[in-house]
Amino acid sequence: MASFLYLLFFFFSPFLSCSLASSPSPSPSSLIQSTCSLTSNYDFCVATLQSDPHSLKANDVKSLSTIAVTMASATAKSTSRYATAQAKNATEAAAARSGFRTCAEKYRYAGEALRSALDSLAGENYDYAYVHVSAAQEYASACGRLYQRSSGVAYPDAMAEREEDLKRLCGTAMDIISQLG
Ligand SMILES: *[C@@H]1O[C@H](CO)[C@@H](O)[C@H](O)[C@H]1NC(C)=O
């Protein structure tokens, strides 16, 4: 009986519901859990999808894949902007600026590939969507390879981190797209 009252108190305690509402990471929806459990990095997948409030309203795997690709697209765009700014940054050596110019172009292509992926998802052409996301991942790798080859200077950590971010997002998006169709 005492434990029953204790439970009642917990279920109806306004303090508890208040603290739940303000909790920064509520437990993921069952759709997010089941979708992310089929990806290679469950924790990253959950954190990524939950960081977008649209995921709360997502009611199918296709919507979650669109969210992941949209986030990858935003990362590609911001990386392209960063590389473009560094290519014009007079503090950087001329060789480094040339490497950044190459990377700005590759990340622009990555952004275009991800926009094509979103079109393919909208048209339910899941195989094409997968290939476009894979291309975006390949453009990020190409930036790393070509930076060193074309500039002869070390690949900056800031770019290596952005490359990792984009590849991880693309990998998660591909793992989700694989569940469609
Ligand atoms: C220019 O490059 C230097 C060296 O990498 C960096 O410290 C500085 O923040 C950059 N300036 C801009 C405007 O990004």
PDB file of C-alpha atoms and ligand atoms in Angstrom:
ATOM      1  CA  MET A   1       0.000   0.000   0.000  1.00  0.00           C
ATOM      2  CA  ALA A   2       2.748   2.402   0.943  1.00  0.00           C
ATOM      3  CA  SER A   3       4.600   1.721  -2.281  1.00  0.00           C
ATOM      4  CA  PHE A   4       1.365   2.242  -4.228  1.00  0.00           C
ATOM      5  CA  LEU A   5       0.966   5.697  -2.662  1.00  0.00           C
ATOM      6  CA  TYR A   6       4.581   6.379  -3.408  1.00  0.00           C
ATOM      7  CA  LEU A   7       3.956   5.553  -7.092  1.00  0.00           C
ATOM      8  CA  LEU A   8       0.841   7.734  -7.137  1.00  0.00           C
ATOM      9  CA  PHE A   9       2.861  10.580  -5.734  1.00  0.00           C
ATOM     10  CA  PHE A  10       5.442  10.158  -8.471  1.00  0.00           C
ATOM     11  CA  PHE A  11       2.928  10.006 -11.294  1.00  0.00           C
ATOM     12  CA  PHE A  12       1.053  13.080 -10.224  1.00  0.00           C
ATOM     13  CA  SER A  13       3.816  15.118  -8.692  1.00  0.00           C
ATOM     14  CA  PRO A  14       3.898  18.410 -10.586  1.00  0.00           C
ATOM     15  CA  PHE A  15       7.517  18.781  -9.570  1.00  0.00           C
ATOM     16  CA  LEU A  16       8.420  15.575 -11.384  1.00  0.00           C
ATOM     17  CA  SER A  17       6.567  16.462 -14.583  1.00  0.00           C
ATOM     18  CA  CYS A  18       8.200  19.864 -14.479  1.00  0.00           C
ATOM     19  CA  SER A  19      11.676  18.382 -14.155  1.00  0.00           C
ATOM     20  CA  LEU A  20      10.904  15.957 -17.007  1.00  0.00           C
ATOM     21  CA  ALA A  21       9.757  18.783 -19.259  1.00  0.00           C
ATOM     22  CA  SER A  22      12.963  20.722 -18.706  1.00  0.00           C
ATOM     23  CA  SER A  23      15.203  17.693 -19.135  1.00  0.00           C
ATOM     24  CA  PRO A  24      17.646  18.393 -21.986  1.00  0.00           C
ATOM     25  CA  SER A  25      17.513  14.902 -23.514  1.00  0.00           C
ATOM     26  CA  PRO A  26      14.182  13.102 -23.102  1.00  0.00           C
ATOM     27  CA  SER A  27      14.258   9.418 -23.884  1.00  0.00           C
ATOM     28  CA  PRO A  28      14.110   8.898 -27.654  1.00  0.00           C
ATOM     29  CA  SER A  29      10.829   7.973 -29.347  1.00  0.00           C
ATOM     30  CA  SER A  30      10.404   4.297 -30.158  1.00  0.00           C
ATOM     31  CA  LEU A  31      10.701   5.166 -33.868  1.00  0.00           C
ATOM     32  CA  ILE A  32      14.092   6.819 -33.275  1.00  0.00           C
ATOM     33  CA  GLN A  33      15.196   3.898 -31.094  1.00  0.00           C
ATOM     34  CA  SER A  34      14.231   1.230 -33.597  1.00  0.00           C
ATOM     35  CA  THR A  35      15.675   3.176 -36.545  1.00  0.00           C
ATOM     36  CA  CYS A  36      18.955   4.009 -34.814  1.00  0.00           C
ATOM     37  CA  SER A  37      19.391   0.465 -33.531  1.00  0.00           C
ATOM     38  CA  LEU A  38      19.874  -0.546 -37.190  1.00  0.00           C
ATOM     39  CA  THR A  39      22.703   1.982 -37.729  1.00  0.00           C
ATOM     40  CA  SER A  40      26.385   1.480 -36.978  1.00  0.00           C
ATOM     41  CA  ASN A  41      26.452   4.183 -34.268  1.00  0.00           C
ATOM     42  CA  TYR A  42      23.305   4.150 -32.131  1.00  0.00           C
ATOM     43  CA  ASP A  43      24.297   6.943 -29.729  1.00  0.00           C
ATOM     44  CA  PHE A  44      25.388   9.317 -32.470  1.00  0.00           C
ATOM     45  CA  CYS A  45      22.225   8.578 -34.467  1.00  0.00           C
ATOM     46  CA  VAL A  46      19.938   9.272 -31.491  1.00  0.00           C
ATOM     47  CA  ALA A  47      21.790  12.462 -30.509  1.00  0.00           C
ATOM     48  CA  THR A  48      21.744  13.702 -34.116  1.00  0.00           C
ATOM     49  CA  LEU A  49      18.043  13.094 -34.705  1.00  0.00           C
ATOM     50  CA  GLN A  50      17.033  14.436 -31.299  1.00  0.00           C
ATOM     51  CA  SER A  51      18.936  17.668 -31.896  1.00  0.00           C
ATOM     52  CA  ASP A  52      16.312  18.491 -34.549  1.00  0.00           C
ATOM     53  CA  PRO A  53      12.867  19.246 -33.058  1.00  0.00           C
ATOM     54  CA  HIS A  54      11.226  17.960 -36.276  1.00  0.00           C
ATOM     55  CA  SER A  55      12.179  14.440 -35.199  1.00  0.00           C
ATOM     56  CA  LEU A  56       9.507  14.629 -32.473  1.00  0.00           C
ATOM     57  CA  LYS A  57       6.819  14.795 -35.161  1.00  0.00           C
ATOM     58  CA  ALA A  58       8.465  12.292 -37.516  1.00  0.00           C
ATOM     59  CA  ASN A  59       6.224   9.282 -37.882  1.00  0.00           C
ATOM     60  CA  ASP A  60       8.175   7.171 -40.361  1.00  0.00           C
ATOM     61  CA  VAL A  61      11.729   6.191 -41.283  1.00  0.00           C
ATOM     62  CA  LYS A  62      11.578   8.305 -44.434  1.00  0.00           C
ATOM     63  CA  SER A  63      11.074  11.483 -42.359  1.00  0.00           C
ATOM     64  CA  LEU A  64      14.034  10.563 -40.154  1.00  0.00           C
ATOM     65  CA  SER A  65      16.230   9.990 -43.211  1.00  0.00           C
ATOM     66  CA  THR A  66      15.231  13.425 -44.515  1.00  0.00           C
ATOM     67  CA  ILE A  67      16.246  14.980 -41.199  1.00  0.00           C
ATOM     68  CA  ALA A  68      19.654  13.264 -41.263  1.00  0.00           C
ATOM     69  CA  VAL A  69      20.336  14.310 -44.876  1.00  0.00           C
ATOM     70  CA  THR A  70      19.213  17.881 -44.143  1.00  0.00           C
ATOM     71  CA  MET A  71      21.692  18.047 -41.258  1.00  0.00           C
ATOM     72  CA  ALA A  72      24.477  16.686 -43.460  1.00  0.00           C
ATOM     73  CA  SER A  73      23.575  19.300 -46.063  1.00  0.00           C
ATOM     74  CA  ALA A  74      23.860  22.097 -43.471  1.00  0.00           C
ATOM     75  CA  THR A  75      27.297  20.788 -42.438  1.00  0.00           C
ATOM     76  CA  ALA A  76      28.456  20.664 -46.068  1.00  0.00           C
ATOM     77  CA  LYS A  77      27.279  24.241 -46.615  1.00  0.00           C
ATOM     78  CA  SER A  78      28.928  25.625 -43.503  1.00  0.00           C
ATOM     79  CA  THR A  79      32.171  23.804 -44.327  1.00  0.00           C
ATOM     80  CA  SER A  80      32.117  25.201 -47.847  1.00  0.00           C
ATOM     81  CA  ARG A  81      31.618  28.692 -46.400  1.00  0.00           C
ATOM     82  CA  TYR A  82      34.474  28.163 -43.935  1.00  0.00           C
ATOM     83  CA  ALA A  83      36.858  26.900 -46.632  1.00  0.00           C
ATOM     84  CA  THR A  84      35.887  29.786 -48.938  1.00  0.00           C
ATOM     85  CA  ALA A  85      36.631  32.294 -46.163  1.00  0.00           C
ATOM     86  CA  GLN A  86      39.993  30.661 -45.418  1.00  0.00           C
ATOM     87  CA  ALA A  87      40.871  30.651 -49.141  1.00  0.00           C
ATOM     88  CA  LYS A  88      40.553  34.449 -49.017  1.00  0.00           C
ATOM     89  CA  ASN A  89      42.229  34.829 -45.612  1.00  0.00           C
ATOM     90  CA  ALA A  90      45.446  36.786 -46.128  1.00  0.00           C
ATOM     91  CA  THR A  91      46.877  35.423 -42.848  1.00  0.00           C
ATOM     92  CA  GLU A  92      47.055  31.970 -44.430  1.00  0.00           C
ATOM     93  CA  ALA A  93      50.027  31.027 -46.643  1.00  0.00           C
ATOM     94  CA  ALA A  94      49.307  31.045 -50.372  1.00  0.00           C
ATOM     95  CA  ALA A  95      49.703  27.244 -50.494  1.00  0.00           C
ATOM     96  CA  ALA A  96      47.182  26.752 -47.708  1.00  0.00           C
ATOM     97  CA  ARG A  97      44.753  29.123 -49.426  1.00  0.00           C
ATOM     98  CA  SER A  98      44.961  26.998 -52.550  1.00  0.00           C
ATOM     99  CA  GLY A  99      44.148  23.885 -50.493  1.00  0.00           C
ATOM    100  CA  PHE A 100      41.143  25.655 -48.975  1.00  0.00           C
ATOM    101  CA  ARG A 101      39.987  26.692 -52.452  1.00  0.00           C
ATOM    102  CA  THR A 102      40.003  23.048 -53.524  1.00  0.00           C
ATOM    103  CA  CYS A 103      38.069  22.054 -50.412  1.00  0.00           C
ATOM    104  CA  ALA A 104      35.505  24.843 -50.851  1.00  0.00           C
ATOM    105  CA  GLU A 105      34.718  23.421 -54.280  1.00  0.00           C
ATOM    106  CA  LYS A 106      34.493  19.813 -53.015  1.00  0.00           C
ATOM    107  CA  TYR A 107      32.136  20.796 -50.190  1.00  0.00           C
ATOM    108  CA  ARG A 108      30.021  22.790 -52.639  1.00  0.00           C
ATOM    109  CA  TYR A 109      29.676  19.588 -54.695  1.00  0.00           C
ATOM    110  CA  ALA A 110      28.904  17.663 -51.498  1.00  0.00           C
ATOM    111  CA  GLY A 111      26.109  20.160 -50.738  1.00  0.00           C
ATOM    112  CA  GLU A 112      24.723  19.725 -54.255  1.00  0.00           C
ATOM    113  CA  ALA A 113      24.827  15.930 -53.923  1.00  0.00           C
ATOM    114  CA  LEU A 114      22.942  16.146 -50.628  1.00  0.00           C
ATOM    115  CA  ARG A 115      20.290  18.390 -52.163  1.00  0.00           C
ATOM    116  CA  SER A 116      19.886  15.795 -54.921  1.00  0.00           C
ATOM    117  CA  ALA A 117      19.585  13.161 -52.191  1.00  0.00           C
ATOM    118  CA  LEU A 118      16.725  15.144 -50.637  1.00  0.00           C
ATOM    119  CA  ASP A 119      14.975  15.310 -54.042  1.00  0.00           C
ATOM    120  CA  SER A 120      15.434  11.559 -54.447  1.00  0.00           C
ATOM    121  CA  LEU A 121      14.025  10.903 -50.974  1.00  0.00           C
ATOM    122  CA  ALA A 122      11.022  13.092 -51.743  1.00  0.00           C
ATOM    123  CA  GLY A 123      10.468  11.067 -54.932  1.00  0.00           C
ATOM    124  CA  GLU A 124      11.004   7.812 -53.008  1.00  0.00           C
ATOM    125  CA  ASN A 125      13.976   6.928 -55.208  1.00  0.00           C
ATOM    126  CA  TYR A 126      15.873   5.462 -52.291  1.00  0.00           C
ATOM    127  CA  ASP A 127      18.699   3.847 -54.291  1.00  0.00           C
ATOM    128  CA  TYR A 128      19.533   7.203 -55.870  1.00  0.00           C
ATOM    129  CA  ALA A 129      19.301   8.954 -52.524  1.00  0.00           C
ATOM    130  CA  TYR A 130      21.844   6.480 -51.124  1.00  0.00           C
ATOM    131  CA  VAL A 131      24.240   7.031 -54.029  1.00  0.00           C
ATOM    132  CA  HIS A 132      24.024  10.824 -53.696  1.00  0.00           C
ATOM    133  CA  VAL A 133      24.819  10.699 -49.964  1.00  0.00           C
ATOM    134  CA  SER A 134      27.689   8.348 -50.703  1.00  0.00           C
ATOM    135  CA  ALA A 135      28.993  10.869 -53.280  1.00  0.00           C
ATOM    136  CA  ALA A 136      28.876  13.637 -50.658  1.00  0.00           C
ATOM    137  CA  GLN A 137      30.988  11.468 -48.355  1.00  0.00           C
ATOM    138  CA  GLU A 138      33.439  10.906 -51.204  1.00  0.00           C
ATOM    139  CA  TYR A 139      33.751  14.666 -51.847  1.00  0.00           C
ATOM    140  CA  ALA A 140      34.673  15.181 -48.193  1.00  0.00           C
ATOM    141  CA  SER A 141      37.421  12.550 -48.527  1.00  0.00           C
ATOM    142  CA  ALA A 142      38.623  14.154 -51.759  1.00  0.00           C
ATOM    143  CA  CYS A 143      39.097  17.469 -49.945  1.00  0.00           C
ATOM    144  CA  GLY A 144      41.462  15.794 -47.468  1.00  0.00           C
ATOM    145  CA  ARG A 145      43.447  13.979 -50.142  1.00  0.00           C
ATOM    146  CA  LEU A 146      43.708  16.949 -52.495  1.00  0.00           C
ATOM    147  CA  TYR A 147      44.463  19.540 -49.819  1.00  0.00           C
ATOM    148  CA  GLN A 148      47.806  17.928 -49.104  1.00  0.00           C
ATOM    149  CA  ARG A 149      48.598  17.067 -52.689  1.00  0.00           C
ATOM    150  CA  SER A 150      47.823  20.535 -54.062  1.00  0.00           C
ATOM    151  CA  SER A 151      49.123  22.674 -51.207  1.00  0.00           C
ATOM    152  CA  GLY A 152      51.990  20.595 -49.800  1.00  0.00           C
ATOM    153  CA  VAL A 153      51.089  21.818 -46.314  1.00  0.00           C
ATOM    154  CA  ALA A 154      49.515  19.802 -43.498  1.00  0.00           C
ATOM    155  CA  TYR A 155      45.747  19.295 -43.579  1.00  0.00           C
ATOM    156  CA  PRO A 156      44.382  21.604 -40.854  1.00  0.00           C
ATOM    157  CA  ASP A 157      42.685  20.012 -37.814  1.00  0.00           C
ATOM    158  CA  ALA A 158      39.651  22.253 -38.314  1.00  0.00           C
ATOM    159  CA  MET A 159      39.096  20.718 -41.745  1.00  0.00           C
ATOM    160  CA  ALA A 160      39.795  17.171 -40.523  1.00  0.00           C
ATOM    161  CA  GLU A 161      37.126  17.613 -37.830  1.00  0.00           C
ATOM    162  CA  ARG A 162      34.594  18.946 -40.323  1.00  0.00           C
ATOM    163  CA  GLU A 163      35.383  16.070 -42.662  1.00  0.00           C
ATOM    164  CA  GLU A 164      34.739  13.587 -39.838  1.00  0.00           C
ATOM    165  CA  ASP A 165      31.485  15.342 -38.904  1.00  0.00           C
ATOM    166  CA  LEU A 166      30.158  15.218 -42.443  1.00  0.00           C
ATOM    167  CA  LYS A 167      31.200  11.609 -42.992  1.00  0.00           C
ATOM    168  CA  ARG A 168      29.576  10.501 -39.744  1.00  0.00           C
ATOM    169  CA  LEU A 169      26.338  12.306 -40.625  1.00  0.00           C
ATOM    170  CA  CYS A 170      26.368  10.823 -44.136  1.00  0.00           C
ATOM    171  CA  GLY A 171      27.080   7.333 -42.755  1.00  0.00           C
ATOM    172  CA  THR A 172      24.116   7.613 -40.389  1.00  0.00           C
ATOM    173  CA  ALA A 173      21.906   8.935 -43.200  1.00  0.00           C
ATOM    174  CA  MET A 174      22.942   5.995 -45.408  1.00  0.00           C
ATOM    175  CA  ASP A 175      22.255   3.501 -42.626  1.00  0.00           C
ATOM    176  CA  ILE A 176      18.760   4.994 -42.295  1.00  0.00           C
ATOM    177  CA  ILE A 177      18.105   5.172 -46.060  1.00  0.00           C
ATOM    178  CA  SER A 178      19.075   1.470 -46.296  1.00  0.00           C
ATOM    179  CA  GLN A 179      15.993   0.694 -44.201  1.00  0.00           C
ATOM    180  CA  LEU A 180      13.704   2.215 -46.846  1.00  0.00           C
ATOM    181  CA  GLY A 181      12.247   0.767 -50.007  1.00  0.00           C
TER     182      GLY A 181
HETATM  183  C1  LIG B   1      42.573  33.718 -40.819  1.00  0.00           C
HETATM  184  O1  LIG B   1      43.471  32.652 -40.560  1.00  0.00           O
HETATM  185  C2  LIG B   1      44.089  32.695 -39.284  1.00  0.00           C
HETATM  186  C3  LIG B   1      45.108  31.563 -39.219  1.00  0.00           C
HETATM  187  O2  LIG B   1      44.528  30.309 -39.500  1.00  0.00           O
HETATM  188  C4  LIG B   1      43.011  32.582 -38.210  1.00  0.00           C
HETATM  189  O3  LIG B   1      43.594  32.655 -36.932  1.00  0.00           O
HETATM  190  C5  LIG B   1      41.988  33.709 -38.396  1.00  0.00           C
HETATM  191  O4  LIG B   1      40.919  33.527 -37.482  1.00  0.00           O
HETATM  192  C6  LIG B   1      41.434  33.689 -39.817  1.00  0.00           C
HETATM  193  N1  LIG B   1      40.588  34.856 -40.024  1.00  0.00           N
HETATM  194  C7  LIG B   1      39.322  34.744 -40.383  1.00  0.00           C
HETATM  195  C8  LIG B   1      38.588  36.025 -40.639  1.00  0.00           C
HETATM  196  O5  LIG B   1      38.768  33.668 -40.499  1.00  0.00           O
END
